[in-house]
CSV table of C-alpha atoms and ligand atoms in Angstrom, one decimal:
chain,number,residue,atom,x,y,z
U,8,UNK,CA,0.0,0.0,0.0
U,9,UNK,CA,2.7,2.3,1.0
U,10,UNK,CA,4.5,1.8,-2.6
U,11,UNK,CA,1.1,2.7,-3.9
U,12,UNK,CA,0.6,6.0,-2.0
U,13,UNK,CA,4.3,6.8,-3.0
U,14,UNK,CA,4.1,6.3,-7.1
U,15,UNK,CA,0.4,7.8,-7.2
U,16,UNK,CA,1.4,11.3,-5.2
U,17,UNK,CA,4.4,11.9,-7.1
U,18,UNK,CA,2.1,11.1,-10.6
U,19,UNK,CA,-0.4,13.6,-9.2
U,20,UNK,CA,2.1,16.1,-8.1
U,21,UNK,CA,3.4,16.3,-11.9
U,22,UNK,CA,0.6,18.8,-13.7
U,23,UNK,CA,-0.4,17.3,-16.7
U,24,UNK,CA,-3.5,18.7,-17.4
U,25,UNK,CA,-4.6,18.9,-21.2
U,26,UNK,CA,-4.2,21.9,-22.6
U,27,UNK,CA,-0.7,22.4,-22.7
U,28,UNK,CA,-0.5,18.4,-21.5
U,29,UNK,CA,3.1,18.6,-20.5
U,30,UNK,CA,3.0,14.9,-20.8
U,31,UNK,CA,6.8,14.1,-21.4
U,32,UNK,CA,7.1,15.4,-17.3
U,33,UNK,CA,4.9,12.7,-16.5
U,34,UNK,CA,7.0,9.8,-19.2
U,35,UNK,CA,10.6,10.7,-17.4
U,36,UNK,CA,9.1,10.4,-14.2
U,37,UNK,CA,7.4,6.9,-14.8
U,38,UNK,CA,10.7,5.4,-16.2
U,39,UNK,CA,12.3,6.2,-12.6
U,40,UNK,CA,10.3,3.8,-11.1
U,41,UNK,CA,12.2,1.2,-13.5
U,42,UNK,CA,15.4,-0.1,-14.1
U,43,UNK,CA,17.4,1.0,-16.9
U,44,UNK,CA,17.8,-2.1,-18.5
U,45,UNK,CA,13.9,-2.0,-19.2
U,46,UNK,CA,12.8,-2.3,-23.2
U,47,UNK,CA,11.0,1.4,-23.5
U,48,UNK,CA,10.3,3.6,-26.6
U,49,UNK,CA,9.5,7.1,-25.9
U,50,UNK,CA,7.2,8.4,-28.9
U,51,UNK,CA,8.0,12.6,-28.8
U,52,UNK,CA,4.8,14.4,-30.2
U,53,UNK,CA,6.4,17.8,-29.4
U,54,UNK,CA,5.8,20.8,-26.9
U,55,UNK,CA,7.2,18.5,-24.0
U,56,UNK,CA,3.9,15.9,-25.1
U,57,UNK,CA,5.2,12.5,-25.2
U,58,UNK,CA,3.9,8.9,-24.9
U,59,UNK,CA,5.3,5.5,-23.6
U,60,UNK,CA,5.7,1.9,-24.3
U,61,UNK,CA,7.3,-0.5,-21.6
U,62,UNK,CA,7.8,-3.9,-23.1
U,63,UNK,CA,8.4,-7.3,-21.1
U,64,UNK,CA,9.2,-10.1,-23.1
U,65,UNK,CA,7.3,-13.4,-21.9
U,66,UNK,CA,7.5,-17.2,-22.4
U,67,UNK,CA,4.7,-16.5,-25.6
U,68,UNK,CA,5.2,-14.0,-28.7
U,69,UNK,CA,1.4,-13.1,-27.9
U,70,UNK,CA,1.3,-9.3,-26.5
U,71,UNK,CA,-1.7,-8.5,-23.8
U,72,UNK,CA,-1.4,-4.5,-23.7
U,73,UNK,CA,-2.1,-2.2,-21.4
U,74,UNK,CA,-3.0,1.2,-22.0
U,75,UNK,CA,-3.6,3.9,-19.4
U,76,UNK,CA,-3.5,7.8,-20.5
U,77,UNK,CA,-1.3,10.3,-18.5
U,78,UNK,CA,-3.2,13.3,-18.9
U,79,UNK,CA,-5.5,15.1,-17.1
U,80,UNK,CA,-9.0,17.3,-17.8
U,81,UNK,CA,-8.1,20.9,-16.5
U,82,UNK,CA,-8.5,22.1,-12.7
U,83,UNK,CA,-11.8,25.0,-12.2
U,84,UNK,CA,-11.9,26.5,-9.0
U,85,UNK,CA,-8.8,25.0,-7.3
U,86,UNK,CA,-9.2,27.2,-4.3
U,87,UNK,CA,-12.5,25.3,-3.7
U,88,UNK,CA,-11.4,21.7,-3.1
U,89,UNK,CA,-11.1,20.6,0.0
U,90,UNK,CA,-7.6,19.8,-0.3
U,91,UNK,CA,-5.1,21.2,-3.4
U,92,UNK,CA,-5.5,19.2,-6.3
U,93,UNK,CA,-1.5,18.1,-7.3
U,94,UNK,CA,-1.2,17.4,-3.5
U,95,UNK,CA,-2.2,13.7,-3.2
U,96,UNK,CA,-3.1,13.9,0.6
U,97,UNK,CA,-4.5,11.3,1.8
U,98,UNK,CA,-7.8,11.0,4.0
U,99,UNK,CA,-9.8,7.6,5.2
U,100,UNK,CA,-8.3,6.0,2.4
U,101,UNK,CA,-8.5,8.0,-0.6
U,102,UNK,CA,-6.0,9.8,-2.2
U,103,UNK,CA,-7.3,13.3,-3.7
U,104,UNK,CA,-6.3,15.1,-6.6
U,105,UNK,CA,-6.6,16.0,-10.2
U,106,UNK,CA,-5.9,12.7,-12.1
U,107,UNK,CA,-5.8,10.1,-9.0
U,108,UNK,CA,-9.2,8.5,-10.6
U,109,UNK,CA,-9.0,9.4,-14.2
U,110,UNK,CA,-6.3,7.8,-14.6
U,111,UNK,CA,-3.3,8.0,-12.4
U,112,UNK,CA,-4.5,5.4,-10.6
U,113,UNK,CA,-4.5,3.2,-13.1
U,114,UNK,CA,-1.5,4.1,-14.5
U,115,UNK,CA,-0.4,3.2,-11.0
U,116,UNK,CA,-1.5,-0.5,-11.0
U,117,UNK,CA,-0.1,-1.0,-14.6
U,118,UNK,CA,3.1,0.4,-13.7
U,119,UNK,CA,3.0,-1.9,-10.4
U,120,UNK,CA,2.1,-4.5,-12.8
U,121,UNK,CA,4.9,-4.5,-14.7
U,122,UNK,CA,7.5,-4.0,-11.4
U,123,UNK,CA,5.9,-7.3,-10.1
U,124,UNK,CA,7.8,-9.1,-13.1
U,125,UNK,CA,10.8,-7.3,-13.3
U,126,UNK,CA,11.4,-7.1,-9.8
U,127,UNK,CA,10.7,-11.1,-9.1
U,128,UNK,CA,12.8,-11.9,-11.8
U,129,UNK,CA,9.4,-13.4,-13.4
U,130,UNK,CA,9.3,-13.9,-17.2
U,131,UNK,CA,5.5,-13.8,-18.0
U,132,UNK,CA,3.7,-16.3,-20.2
U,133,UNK,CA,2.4,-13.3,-22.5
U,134,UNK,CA,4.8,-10.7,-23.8
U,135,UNK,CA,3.6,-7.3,-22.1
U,136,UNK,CA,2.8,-3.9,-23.5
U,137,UNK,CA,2.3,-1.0,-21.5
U,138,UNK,CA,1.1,1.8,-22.9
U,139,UNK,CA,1.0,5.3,-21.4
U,140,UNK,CA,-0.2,7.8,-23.6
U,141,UNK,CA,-1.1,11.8,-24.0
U,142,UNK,CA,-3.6,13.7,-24.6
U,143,UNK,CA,-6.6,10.9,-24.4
U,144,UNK,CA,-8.7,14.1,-22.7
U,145,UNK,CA,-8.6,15.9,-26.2
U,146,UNK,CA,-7.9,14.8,-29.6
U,147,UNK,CA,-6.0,11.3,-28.8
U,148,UNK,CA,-2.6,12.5,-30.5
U,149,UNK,CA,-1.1,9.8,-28.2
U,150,UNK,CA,-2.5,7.1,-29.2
U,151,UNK,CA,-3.2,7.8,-33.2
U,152,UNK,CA,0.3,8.3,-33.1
U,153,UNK,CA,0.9,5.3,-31.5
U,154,UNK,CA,-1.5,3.5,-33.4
U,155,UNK,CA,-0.3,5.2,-36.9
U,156,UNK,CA,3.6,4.5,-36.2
U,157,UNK,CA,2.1,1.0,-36.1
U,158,UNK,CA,3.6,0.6,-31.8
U,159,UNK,CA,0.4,-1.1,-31.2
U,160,UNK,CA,-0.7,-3.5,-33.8
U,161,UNK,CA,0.9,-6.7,-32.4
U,162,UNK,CA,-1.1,-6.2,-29.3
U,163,UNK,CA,-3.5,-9.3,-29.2
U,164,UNK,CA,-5.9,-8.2,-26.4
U,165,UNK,CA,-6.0,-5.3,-24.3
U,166,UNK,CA,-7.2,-3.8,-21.0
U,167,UNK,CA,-7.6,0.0,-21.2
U,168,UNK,CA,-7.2,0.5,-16.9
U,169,UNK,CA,-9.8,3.6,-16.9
U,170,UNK,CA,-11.9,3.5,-13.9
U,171,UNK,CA,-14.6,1.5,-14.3
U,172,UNK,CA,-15.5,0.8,-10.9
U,173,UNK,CA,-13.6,-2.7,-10.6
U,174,UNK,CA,-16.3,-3.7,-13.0
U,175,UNK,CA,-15.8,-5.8,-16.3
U,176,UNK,CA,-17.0,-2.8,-19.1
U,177,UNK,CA,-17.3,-4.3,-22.5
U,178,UNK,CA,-18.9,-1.6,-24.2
U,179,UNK,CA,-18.4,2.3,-24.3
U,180,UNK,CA,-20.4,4.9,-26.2
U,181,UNK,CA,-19.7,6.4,-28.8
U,182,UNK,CA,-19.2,10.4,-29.1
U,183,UNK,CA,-19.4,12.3,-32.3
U,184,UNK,CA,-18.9,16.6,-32.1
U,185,UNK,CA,-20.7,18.8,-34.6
U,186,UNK,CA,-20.2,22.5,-35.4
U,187,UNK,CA,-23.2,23.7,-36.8
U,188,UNK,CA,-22.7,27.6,-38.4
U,189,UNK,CA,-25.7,29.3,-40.1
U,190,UNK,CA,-25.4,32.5,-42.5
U,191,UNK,CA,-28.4,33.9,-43.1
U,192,UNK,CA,-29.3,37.6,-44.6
U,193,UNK,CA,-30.0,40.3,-41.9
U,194,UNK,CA,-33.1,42.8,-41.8
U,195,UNK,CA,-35.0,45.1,-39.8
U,196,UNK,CA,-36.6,44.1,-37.2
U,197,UNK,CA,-39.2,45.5,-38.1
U,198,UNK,CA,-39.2,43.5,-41.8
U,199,UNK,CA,-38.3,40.1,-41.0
U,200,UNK,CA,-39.7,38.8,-44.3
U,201,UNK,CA,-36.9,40.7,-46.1
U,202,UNK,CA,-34.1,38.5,-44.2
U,203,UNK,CA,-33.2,34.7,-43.7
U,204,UNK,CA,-33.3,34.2,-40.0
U,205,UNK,CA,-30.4,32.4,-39.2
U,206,UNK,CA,-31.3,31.6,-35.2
U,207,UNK,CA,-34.6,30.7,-36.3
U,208,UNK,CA,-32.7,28.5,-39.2
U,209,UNK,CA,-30.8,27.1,-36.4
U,210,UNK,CA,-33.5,25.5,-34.0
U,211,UNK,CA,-35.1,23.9,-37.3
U,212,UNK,CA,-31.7,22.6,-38.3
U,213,UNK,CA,-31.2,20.8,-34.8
U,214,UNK,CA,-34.4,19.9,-34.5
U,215,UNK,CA,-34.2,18.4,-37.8
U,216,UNK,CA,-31.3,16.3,-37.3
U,217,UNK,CA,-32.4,15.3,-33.8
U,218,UNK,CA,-35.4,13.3,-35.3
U,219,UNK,CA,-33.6,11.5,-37.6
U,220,UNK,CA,-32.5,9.6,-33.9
U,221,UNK,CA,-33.9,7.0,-32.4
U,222,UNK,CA,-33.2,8.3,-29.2
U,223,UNK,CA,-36.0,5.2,-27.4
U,224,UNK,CA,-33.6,2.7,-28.5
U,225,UNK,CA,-32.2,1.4,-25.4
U,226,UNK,CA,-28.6,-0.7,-24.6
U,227,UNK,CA,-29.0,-3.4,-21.5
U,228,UNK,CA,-25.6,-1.4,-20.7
U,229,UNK,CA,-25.4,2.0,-22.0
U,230,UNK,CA,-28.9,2.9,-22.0
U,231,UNK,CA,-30.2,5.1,-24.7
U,232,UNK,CA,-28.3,7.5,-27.0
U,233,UNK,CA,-28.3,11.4,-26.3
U,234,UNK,CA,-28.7,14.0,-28.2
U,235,UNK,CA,-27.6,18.0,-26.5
U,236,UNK,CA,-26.7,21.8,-27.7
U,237,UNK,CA,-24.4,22.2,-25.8
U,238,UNK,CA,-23.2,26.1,-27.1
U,239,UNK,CA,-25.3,28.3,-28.9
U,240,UNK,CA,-24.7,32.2,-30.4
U,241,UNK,CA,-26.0,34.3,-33.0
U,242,UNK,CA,-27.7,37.9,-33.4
U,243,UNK,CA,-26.4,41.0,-32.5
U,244,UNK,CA,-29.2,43.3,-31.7
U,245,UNK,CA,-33.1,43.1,-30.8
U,246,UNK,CA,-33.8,44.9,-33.2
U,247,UNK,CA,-32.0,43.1,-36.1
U,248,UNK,CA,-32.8,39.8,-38.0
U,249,UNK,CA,-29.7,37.7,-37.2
U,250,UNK,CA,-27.2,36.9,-40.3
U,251,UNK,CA,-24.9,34.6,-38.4
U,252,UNK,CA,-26.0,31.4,-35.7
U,253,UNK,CA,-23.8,28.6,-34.5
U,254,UNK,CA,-24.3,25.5,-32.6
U,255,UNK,CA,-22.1,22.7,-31.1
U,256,UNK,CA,-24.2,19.7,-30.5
U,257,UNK,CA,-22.8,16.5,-28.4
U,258,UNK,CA,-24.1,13.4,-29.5
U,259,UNK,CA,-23.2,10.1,-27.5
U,260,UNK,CA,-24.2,6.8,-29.1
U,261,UNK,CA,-25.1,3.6,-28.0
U,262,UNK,CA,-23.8,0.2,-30.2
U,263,UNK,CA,-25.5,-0.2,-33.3
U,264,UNK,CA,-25.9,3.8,-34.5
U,265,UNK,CA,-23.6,4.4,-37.6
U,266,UNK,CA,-21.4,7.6,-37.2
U,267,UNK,CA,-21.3,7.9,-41.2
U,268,UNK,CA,-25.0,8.0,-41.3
U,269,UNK,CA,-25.8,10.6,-38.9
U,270,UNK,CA,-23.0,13.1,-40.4
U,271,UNK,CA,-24.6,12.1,-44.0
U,272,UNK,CA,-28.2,13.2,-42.2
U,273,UNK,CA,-26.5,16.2,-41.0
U,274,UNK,CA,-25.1,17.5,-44.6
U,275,UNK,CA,-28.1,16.0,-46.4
U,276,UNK,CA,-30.4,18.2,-44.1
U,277,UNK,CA,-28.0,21.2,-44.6
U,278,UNK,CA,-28.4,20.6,-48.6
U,279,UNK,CA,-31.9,20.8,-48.1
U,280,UNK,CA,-32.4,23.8,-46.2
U,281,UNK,CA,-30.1,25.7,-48.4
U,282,UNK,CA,-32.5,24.5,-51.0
U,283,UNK,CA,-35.3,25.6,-49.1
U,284,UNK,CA,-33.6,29.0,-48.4
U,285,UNK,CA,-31.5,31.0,-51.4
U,286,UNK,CA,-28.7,32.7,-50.2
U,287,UNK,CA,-28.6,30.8,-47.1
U,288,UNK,CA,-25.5,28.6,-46.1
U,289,UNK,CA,-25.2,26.2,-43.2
U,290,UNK,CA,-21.7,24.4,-42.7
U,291,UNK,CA,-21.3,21.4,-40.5
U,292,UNK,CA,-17.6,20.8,-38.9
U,293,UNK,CA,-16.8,17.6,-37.1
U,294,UNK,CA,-15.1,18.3,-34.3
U,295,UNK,CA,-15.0,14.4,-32.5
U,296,UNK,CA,-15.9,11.4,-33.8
U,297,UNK,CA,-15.0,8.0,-32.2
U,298,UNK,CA,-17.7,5.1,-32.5
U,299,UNK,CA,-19.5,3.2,-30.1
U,300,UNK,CA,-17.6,0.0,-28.9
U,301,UNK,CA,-18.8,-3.3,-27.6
U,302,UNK,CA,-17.3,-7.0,-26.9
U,303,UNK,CA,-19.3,-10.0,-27.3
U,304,UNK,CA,-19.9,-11.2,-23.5
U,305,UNK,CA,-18.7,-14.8,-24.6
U,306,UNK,CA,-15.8,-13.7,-26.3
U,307,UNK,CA,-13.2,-15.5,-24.4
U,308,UNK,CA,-11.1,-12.8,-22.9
U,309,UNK,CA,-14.2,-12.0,-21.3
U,310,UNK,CA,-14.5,-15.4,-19.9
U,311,UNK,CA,-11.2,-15.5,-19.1
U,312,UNK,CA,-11.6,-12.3,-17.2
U,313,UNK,CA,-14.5,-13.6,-15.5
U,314,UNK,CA,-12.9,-17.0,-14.2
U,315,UNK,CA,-9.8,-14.4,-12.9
U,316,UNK,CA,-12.7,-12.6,-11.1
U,317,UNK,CA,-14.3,-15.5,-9.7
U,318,UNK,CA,-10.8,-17.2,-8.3
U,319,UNK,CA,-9.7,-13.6,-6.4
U,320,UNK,CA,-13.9,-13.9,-5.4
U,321,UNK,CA,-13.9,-10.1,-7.1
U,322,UNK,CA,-17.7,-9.4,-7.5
U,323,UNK,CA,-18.5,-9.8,-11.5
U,324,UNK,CA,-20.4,-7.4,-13.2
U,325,UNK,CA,-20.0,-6.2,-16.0
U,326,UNK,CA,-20.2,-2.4,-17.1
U,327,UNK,CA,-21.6,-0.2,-19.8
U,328,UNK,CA,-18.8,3.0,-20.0
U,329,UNK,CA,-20.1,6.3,-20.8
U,330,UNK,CA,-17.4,8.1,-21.8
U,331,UNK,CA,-14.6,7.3,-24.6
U,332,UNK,CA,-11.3,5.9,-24.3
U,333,UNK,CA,-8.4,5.4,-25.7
U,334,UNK,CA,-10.1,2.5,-27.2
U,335,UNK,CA,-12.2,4.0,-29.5
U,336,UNK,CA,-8.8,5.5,-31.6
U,337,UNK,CA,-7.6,1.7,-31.8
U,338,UNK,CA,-10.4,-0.9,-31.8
U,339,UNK,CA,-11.7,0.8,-34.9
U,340,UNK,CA,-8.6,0.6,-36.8
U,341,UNK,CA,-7.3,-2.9,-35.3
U,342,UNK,CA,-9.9,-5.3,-34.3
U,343,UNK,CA,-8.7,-6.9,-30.7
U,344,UNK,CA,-10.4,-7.9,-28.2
U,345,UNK,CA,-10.6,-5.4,-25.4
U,346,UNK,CA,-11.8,-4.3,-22.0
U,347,UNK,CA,-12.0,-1.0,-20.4
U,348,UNK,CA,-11.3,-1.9,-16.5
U,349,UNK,CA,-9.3,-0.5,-13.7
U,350,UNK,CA,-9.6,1.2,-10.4
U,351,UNK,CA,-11.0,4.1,-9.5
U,352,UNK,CA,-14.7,5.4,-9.8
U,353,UNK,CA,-16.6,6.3,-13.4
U,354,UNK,CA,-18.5,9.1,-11.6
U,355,UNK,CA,-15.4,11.2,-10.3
U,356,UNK,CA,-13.9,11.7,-13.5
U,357,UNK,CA,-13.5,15.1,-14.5
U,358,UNK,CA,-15.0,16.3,-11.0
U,359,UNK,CA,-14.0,19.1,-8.2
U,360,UNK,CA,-12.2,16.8,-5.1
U,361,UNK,CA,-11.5,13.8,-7.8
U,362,UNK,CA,-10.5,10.9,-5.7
U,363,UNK,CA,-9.4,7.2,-5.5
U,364,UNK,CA,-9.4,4.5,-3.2
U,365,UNK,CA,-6.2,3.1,-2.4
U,366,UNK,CA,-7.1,-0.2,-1.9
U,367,UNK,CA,-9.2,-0.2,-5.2
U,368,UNK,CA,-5.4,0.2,-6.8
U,369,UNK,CA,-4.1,-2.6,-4.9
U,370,UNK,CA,-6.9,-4.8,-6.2
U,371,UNK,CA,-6.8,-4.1,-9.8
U,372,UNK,CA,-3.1,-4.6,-9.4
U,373,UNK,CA,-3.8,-8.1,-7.9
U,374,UNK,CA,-6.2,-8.9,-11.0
U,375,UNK,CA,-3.9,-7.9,-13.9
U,376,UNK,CA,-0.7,-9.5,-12.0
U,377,UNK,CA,-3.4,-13.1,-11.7
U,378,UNK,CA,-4.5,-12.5,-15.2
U,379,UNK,CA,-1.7,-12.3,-16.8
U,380,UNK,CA,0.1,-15.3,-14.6
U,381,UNK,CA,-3.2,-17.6,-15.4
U,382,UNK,CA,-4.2,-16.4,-18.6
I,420,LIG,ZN1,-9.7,8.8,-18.6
């Protein structure tokens, strides 16, 4: 427990929260907790951003990967916690701080992973990847890069260590970003016939593309799909027919919705409206777009998993994840079997007096070390 508390705090105490990232802080500290004689690539993406790979060779060419991202979400209102976020105090059993759930602390228990082999002198049965990459809280540059420099296609199966409340998730929604900007013609007030509303042109638009969603379908995990405007601005005056309105609208997607189909709605509808309106032009931008994910329950790393579970007598349940991973930049592009699973607690991600529980670290530490030995 106490080597726990130690690599945690000093993770926490390195700021690495995305924007700038500073990730590369966070890599030189990790590979102090090693020997030097470790197999490591550092991948540089610039601007003191960098990712990791720790490799362990094992008795089998087959890889099992681990992937765990070293960035953070930002800090609002750090006065306001109850005790600084980079601090890592400890109180009744939790660590706090910015990053000790999402996902230092699972970074902790893959790091601790991998010292269990070195340090015993244990040569696995699997080959070992562990991946820590940067900016998984914004665009994903870590692992596309990754992913595109081709550092993670001989991984076979993978655990992405995000918290997901010791449960087994198999499926994560997906997220797709859209910029809606509307230019319409501008009037009097007093003459709105003589302009192209582009507020007005706005609502329809989103209301438009929000019925082409079957938002009732439902997911035994996920639940259903959602559908929010999330930013909205336009007009200038009360007394002016607006010529500009733009939108961002967050979409989150359950298995089984097509990304490619609800952009195509989205310019099909824009075609139509500038149709409907001459001289009107909407654009659509697409700010995020990573699919839905899910694993087939009797896939056999899920089993596998399972029986693990069931031998440590862990509880099993397995879990629906809201949010995207890392996963959803690699499953896409190289089919593996995966599961997002690791300490901590889905619902303080990204919150004011983020926490962990230590011995949630220690027991996702004890599962991945059993997995891998019995796997
Ligand atoms: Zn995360």
């Amino acid at each position: 427990m106490d080597r726990i508390k130690e690599i945690l705090k000093r993770l926490i105490s390195i700021n690495t929260t995305n924007l700038p990232g500073n990730e590369m802080d966070a890599v030189n500290e990790i590979l102090k907790f090693f020997p030097q004689d470790i197999e490591y690539k550092i991948v540089d993406h610039g601007n003191n951003r960098g990712s990791l790979v720790i490799e362990i060779e094992g008795k089998n060419r087959d890889k099992i990967g681990f992937i765990g991202h070293i960035d953070t979400v930002p800090v609002s209102d750090e006065v306001s916690w109850i005790h600084p976020p980079f601090d890592g105090v400890i109180e009744d059993g939790y660590m706090y701080g910015r990053g000790t759930s999402d996902m230092k602390g699972g970074v902790t228990a893959m790091i601790l992973t991998a010292l269990y082999f070195i340090e015993n002198n244990i040569t696995p049965p699997h080959t070992l990847k562990f991946v820590f990459t940067a900016d998984e809280e914004s665009g994903g540059l870590g692992v596309r890069t990754l992913r595109d420099k081709e550092l993670l296609q001989d991984i076979s199966k993978v655990f992405i260590a995000e918290p997901s409340d010791e449960q087994i998730g198999i499926c994560e929604k997906g997220t797709l970003w859209l910029s809606i900007h509307i230019k319409g013609k501008s009037s009097h007030g007093s003459k709105p016939e003589l302009g192209i509303n582009a507020i007005e042109k706005l609502y329809e638009y989103i209301n438009k593309l929000k019925n082409t969603l079957d938002l009732e379908k439902k997911h035994p995990l996920l639940g259903n799909s959602s559908y929010a405007t999330t930013t909205i601005n336009g007009g200038v005056k009360t007394n002016i027919i607006p010529e500009n309105a733009n939108a961002t609208l967050d979409i989150r997607t359950i298995p089984g919705f097509n990304h490619e189909e609800i952009i195509n709605n989205a310019n099909r509808i824009a075609k139509d409206m500038e149709i409907e309106n001459q001289g009107m032009t909407i654009d659509v931008e697409i700010d995020n777009n990573r699919p839905p994910l899910t694993m087939d329950e009797e896939d056999n790393f899920i089993k596998e998993i399972i029986s693990v579970y069931e031998k440590l007598s862990y509880q099993v349940k397995l879990k629906g994840i809201n949010f995207y991973t890392d996963a959803s930049q690699l499953i896409p592009y190289h089919n593996i079997p995966f599961v997002i699973l690791g300490p901590g607690e889905e619902n303080m991600c990204h919150q004011k007096n983020e926490r962990i529980k230590i011995e949630s670290i220690e027991r996702m530490t004890k599962f991945y070390i059993s997995y891998i030995v019995s796997c």
